[in-house]
Short mmCIF file of C-alpha atoms in Angstrom, two decimals:
data_model
loop_
_atom_site.label_atom_id
_atom_site.label_comp_id
_atom_site.label_asym_id
_atom_site.label_seq_id
_atom_site.Cartn_x
_atom_site.Cartn_y
_atom_site.Cartn_z
CA MET E 1148 -32.41 31.30 -23.72
CA PHE E 1149 -34.46 34.21 -22.27
CA ARG E 1150 -37.26 34.96 -20.27
CA PRO E 1151 -39.31 37.92 -18.87
CA SER E 1152 -37.67 39.77 -15.78
CA SER E 1153 -39.67 40.14 -12.78
CA VAL E 1154 -38.22 43.50 -12.77
CA ALA E 1155 -40.08 46.49 -14.49
CA GLY E 1156 -40.75 44.16 -17.31
CA GLY E 1157 -37.45 44.04 -18.82
CA TRP E 1158 -35.37 40.56 -20.09
CA LYS E 1159 -32.61 38.95 -18.41
CA THR E 1160 -30.17 36.01 -19.55
CA CYS E 1161 -31.29 32.57 -17.75
CA HIS E 1162 -28.19 30.56 -18.06
CA VAL E 1163 -28.60 26.71 -18.15
CA PRO E 1164 -25.45 25.00 -17.20
CA ARG E 1165 -23.90 23.09 -20.25
CA ARG E 1166 -23.90 19.49 -20.34
CA THR E 1167 -20.27 18.02 -20.84
CA TRP E 1168 -18.99 14.66 -22.11
CA LEU E 1169 -18.49 13.23 -18.73
CA ASP E 1170 -22.25 14.52 -17.64
CA ASN E 1171 -23.35 12.06 -20.56
CA LYS E 1172 -21.25 9.58 -19.79
CA ILE E 1173 -22.05 9.48 -15.71
CA ASP E 1174 -25.74 9.43 -17.06
CA VAL E 1175 -24.83 6.23 -19.32
CA PHE E 1176 -22.94 4.55 -16.45
CA LEU E 1177 -25.52 4.94 -13.78
CA GLU E 1178 -28.59 3.87 -16.14
CA GLU E 1179 -26.58 0.55 -16.52
CA LEU E 1180 -26.39 -0.04 -13.00
CA ALA E 1181 -30.29 1.27 -12.13
CA ALA E 1182 -31.08 -1.40 -14.59
CA SER E 1183 -30.23 -4.10 -12.02
CA SER E 1184 -31.42 -2.06 -9.36
CA MET E 1185 -27.84 -0.53 -8.34
CA HIS E 1186 -26.91 2.90 -7.51
CA LEU E 1187 -23.71 4.58 -7.46
CA ASP E 1188 -23.56 8.64 -6.66
CA ARG E 1189 -22.46 10.77 -9.10
CA GLN E 1190 -19.19 11.97 -8.01
CA ARG E 1191 -17.78 8.75 -7.43
CA ALA E 1192 -19.21 7.67 -11.07
CA GLY E 1193 -17.28 10.39 -12.52
CA GLN E 1194 -14.13 9.61 -10.92
CA LEU E 1195 -14.32 5.96 -12.36
CA ILE E 1196 -15.02 7.22 -16.02
CA THR E 1197 -11.92 9.84 -15.47
CA GLU E 1198 -9.59 7.20 -14.13
CA GLN E 1199 -10.50 5.02 -17.34
CA VAL E 1200 -9.98 8.04 -19.36
CA ARG E 1201 -6.38 8.39 -18.06
CA ALA E 1202 -5.75 4.92 -18.29
CA VAL E 1203 -6.51 4.95 -21.71
CA ALA E 1204 -4.35 7.98 -22.33
CA THR E 1205 -1.88 6.92 -20.72
CA LEU E 1206 -1.64 3.43 -22.70
CA MET E 1207 -2.10 4.64 -26.29
CA ARG E 1208 0.08 8.26 -25.37
CA VAL E 1209 -2.59 10.32 -26.40
CA THR E 1210 -4.16 13.55 -24.76
CA GLU E 1211 -7.18 12.89 -22.17
CA ALA E 1212 -9.34 14.57 -24.88
CA THR E 1213 -8.34 11.92 -27.62
CA ALA E 1214 -8.56 9.09 -25.12
CA ARG E 1215 -12.58 10.38 -24.69
CA ASN E 1216 -13.17 9.54 -28.29
CA TYR E 1217 -12.36 5.60 -27.66
CA LEU E 1218 -14.85 5.49 -24.52
CA ASP E 1219 -18.09 5.50 -26.28
CA ASP E 1220 -21.64 4.17 -24.50
CA GLU E 1221 -20.92 0.62 -24.92
CA ILE E 1222 -17.53 0.66 -23.52
CA ILE E 1223 -19.17 2.89 -20.30
CA LYS E 1224 -21.84 0.19 -20.08
CA GLY E 1225 -19.20 -2.39 -19.83
CA MET E 1226 -17.53 -0.69 -16.87
CA ALA E 1227 -20.86 -0.73 -15.13
CA ARG E 1228 -21.41 -4.08 -15.79
CA ARG E 1229 -18.06 -5.26 -14.53
CA MET E 1230 -18.61 -3.11 -11.27
CA LEU E 1231 -21.75 -5.43 -11.11
CA PHE E 1232 -19.49 -8.12 -10.57
CA GLU E 1233 -17.57 -6.43 -7.81
CA VAL E 1234 -20.73 -6.27 -5.40
CA ALA E 1235 -22.11 -9.49 -6.58
CA ASP E 1236 -22.05 -9.77 -2.81
CA GLU E 1237 -25.26 -7.35 -2.74
CA ARG E 1238 -27.29 -9.66 -5.24
CA PRO E 1239 -27.89 -6.93 -7.98
CA GLY E 1240 -31.17 -7.43 -9.62
CA ALA E 1241 -32.71 -9.37 -7.21
CA ASP E 1242 -35.62 -9.00 -4.62
CA LEU E 1243 -33.70 -8.16 -1.14
CA MET E 1244 -37.02 -8.90 0.75
CA GLU E 1245 -37.34 -12.57 -0.79
CA ALA E 1246 -33.37 -13.29 0.07
CA PRO E 1247 -32.62 -15.64 2.89
CA GLN E 1248 -32.13 -13.64 6.01
CA THR E 1249 -29.47 -15.00 7.93
CA VAL E 1250 -27.44 -12.20 9.75
CA PRO E 1251 -28.56 -10.97 13.39
CA LEU E 1252 -28.65 -7.17 14.34
CA SER E 1253 -29.47 -5.87 17.90
CA LEU E 1254 -32.52 -3.47 17.86
CA ALA E 1255 -29.91 -0.87 18.64
CA LEU E 1256 -27.96 -1.86 15.69
CA VAL E 1257 -30.84 -1.57 13.52
CA GLY E 1258 -31.37 1.83 14.87
CA ILE E 1259 -28.11 3.15 14.34
CA THR E 1260 -28.19 1.74 10.67
CA VAL E 1261 -31.44 3.75 9.67
CA ALA E 1262 -30.03 7.06 11.32
CA ALA E 1263 -26.79 6.49 9.30
CA LEU E 1264 -28.82 5.77 6.24
CA ALA E 1265 -30.76 8.91 6.60
CA GLU E 1266 -27.93 10.95 7.03
CA ALA E 1267 -26.38 9.38 4.07
CA MET E 1268 -29.03 10.36 2.12
CA GLN E 1269 -28.94 13.84 3.21
CA VAL E 1270 -25.38 13.98 2.30
CA ARG E 1271 -25.87 12.47 -1.30
CA ALA E 1272 -28.84 14.95 -1.61
CA ALA E 1273 -26.93 17.65 -1.08
CA ASN E 1274 -24.20 16.98 -3.62
CA GLU E 1275 -26.81 15.88 -6.51
CA PRO E 1276 -28.04 17.93 -9.22
CA PRO E 1277 -31.56 18.84 -8.46
CA ASP E 1278 -32.84 16.84 -11.77
CA HIS E 1279 -31.29 13.62 -10.09
CA LEU E 1280 -32.62 14.29 -6.52
CA GLY E 1281 -35.63 11.74 -7.33
CA ASP E 1282 -33.56 8.99 -7.80
CA VAL E 1283 -31.56 9.52 -4.80
CA ILE E 1284 -34.71 9.74 -2.88
CA THR E 1285 -35.85 6.36 -4.50
CA THR E 1286 -32.53 4.43 -3.84
CA TYR E 1287 -32.26 5.40 -0.06
CA ALA E 1288 -35.97 5.09 0.43
CA GLN E 1289 -35.90 1.50 -1.06
CA THR E 1290 -33.36 0.41 1.15
CA LEU E 1291 -34.93 2.10 4.59
CA SER E 1292 -38.12 0.50 3.59
CA GLY E 1293 -36.31 -2.88 3.27
CA PHE E 1294 -35.03 -2.24 6.86
CA GLY E 1295 -38.96 -1.58 8.24
CA GLN E 1296 -40.34 -4.09 6.32
CA ILE E 1297 -38.11 -6.77 7.93
CA SER E 1298 -38.19 -5.01 11.30
CA ALA E 1299 -41.81 -4.98 11.56
CA GLY E 1300 -42.12 -8.63 10.22
CA ALA E 1301 -39.56 -9.81 12.98
CA ALA E 1302 -42.11 -8.88 15.60
CA LEU E 1303 -44.38 -11.81 14.52
CA LYS E 1304 -41.91 -14.55 12.96
CA GLN E 1305 -39.26 -13.97 15.95
CA ALA E 1306 -41.37 -13.34 19.09
CA GLY E 1307 -39.15 -15.51 21.10
CA ASN E 1308 -35.77 -13.48 20.27
CA SER E 1309 -37.41 -9.90 19.63
CA ALA E 1310 -33.77 -8.81 21.05
CA GLU E 1311 -32.35 -9.48 17.90
CA ILE E 1312 -33.50 -9.23 13.84
CA LEU E 1313 -32.39 -11.38 10.90
CA PHE E 1314 -31.45 -9.48 7.81
CA PRO E 1315 -30.38 -10.53 4.20
CA PRO E 1316 -26.42 -10.13 4.02
CA ALA E 1317 -27.08 -8.64 0.68
CA LEU E 1318 -29.14 -5.64 2.12
CA LEU E 1319 -26.70 -4.94 4.89
CA ARG E 1320 -23.95 -4.83 2.29
CA ARG E 1321 -25.52 -2.73 0.25
CA ALA E 1322 -26.55 -0.18 2.88
CA ALA E 1323 -23.03 -0.08 4.03
CA ARG E 1324 -21.63 1.01 0.48
CA TYR E 1325 -24.32 3.69 0.25
CA ILE E 1326 -23.41 5.02 3.88
CA SER E 1327 -19.45 4.80 3.29
CA GLY E 1328 -20.14 6.35 -0.19
CA ALA E 1329 -21.69 9.22 1.79
CA ALA E 1330 -18.35 9.31 3.91
CA ASP E 1331 -16.46 9.26 1.23
CA LEU E 1332 -18.20 12.65 -0.29
CA ALA E 1333 -18.19 14.50 3.17
CA ALA E 1334 -14.33 13.63 3.50
CA ASN E 1335 -13.44 14.96 -0.13
CA GLY E 1336 -14.99 18.13 0.35
CA GLY E 1337 -18.46 17.52 -0.61
CA LYS E 1338 -21.34 19.98 0.34
CA LEU E 1339 -22.88 19.10 3.85
CA PRO E 1340 -26.60 19.04 4.46
CA ASP E 1341 -28.03 22.25 5.77
CA GLY E 1342 -27.87 22.85 9.29
CA ILE E 1343 -24.57 20.73 9.71
CA PRO E 1344 -21.77 23.26 10.30
CA GLU E 1345 -18.32 23.12 8.87
CA THR E 1346 -16.57 22.37 11.95
CA ALA E 1347 -18.75 18.93 12.16
CA ARG E 1348 -17.44 17.25 8.69
CA ASN E 1349 -14.42 15.00 10.56
CA GLN E 1350 -17.27 13.83 12.99
CA LEU E 1351 -19.89 13.08 10.38
CA THR E 1352 -17.39 11.46 8.12
CA ALA E 1353 -15.80 9.10 10.90
CA THR E 1354 -19.47 8.21 11.94
CA LEU E 1355 -20.66 7.31 8.91
CA ARG E 1356 -17.50 5.26 8.20
CA ARG E 1357 -17.88 3.64 11.68
CA ASP E 1358 -21.31 2.50 10.62
CA ALA E 1359 -20.62 1.46 7.38
CA ASP E 1360 -17.41 -0.78 8.84
CA GLY E 1361 -19.39 -2.46 11.18
CA LEU E 1362 -21.84 -3.45 8.76
CA ILE E 1363 -19.41 -4.89 6.52
CA ALA E 1364 -17.79 -6.75 9.47
CA ILE E 1365 -21.02 -8.73 10.42
CA THR E 1366 -21.34 -9.68 6.86
CA THR E 1367 -18.13 -10.99 6.53
CA THR E 1368 -17.48 -14.54 6.62
CA ASP E 1369 -14.03 -16.72 7.04
#
């Protein structure tokens, strides 16, 4: 592909990154999740598919290149559907604004969670291809909007106990997974958002994991 150069009317090559087999399968995997309003970062989706390729290669005693031929789009969609069962406590496809609000969060914890989601969104955005940034923003914006709507509604419905706000467990679980996923990206050498120095990587990772673990803990029942 060529286009005019801005230098002296010349021409220069514009390189378009070649899409790989894995890129295409990641798209299929994420589209199947998105159909149930569930989302996952591309790096983690790629890891899951790569692990499946290796498992098939080992089982069939073939090369990984050959194993890819056995993983068509329907197989990849099946992997995504199995993942939906694994996160059933997040109620895939449900309107979480209509879900029962049973888990109390202090105002301080609400603020911490909103801040953690915002930080996680920045980490995700730094590691996604430009053409997928819209999906990242939509994913996190919906969750942040949920926290905002419920918090605003609590001012009217819970006037007698304004120190705590009730949330749907599924929303908190989903937020925890988003935050935990960003922590994994940071821990595994992913790009850091602009303005965050490399020296802060470990602290950012630890803080995000602490916030995610805290949400999981308060939504775990005996």
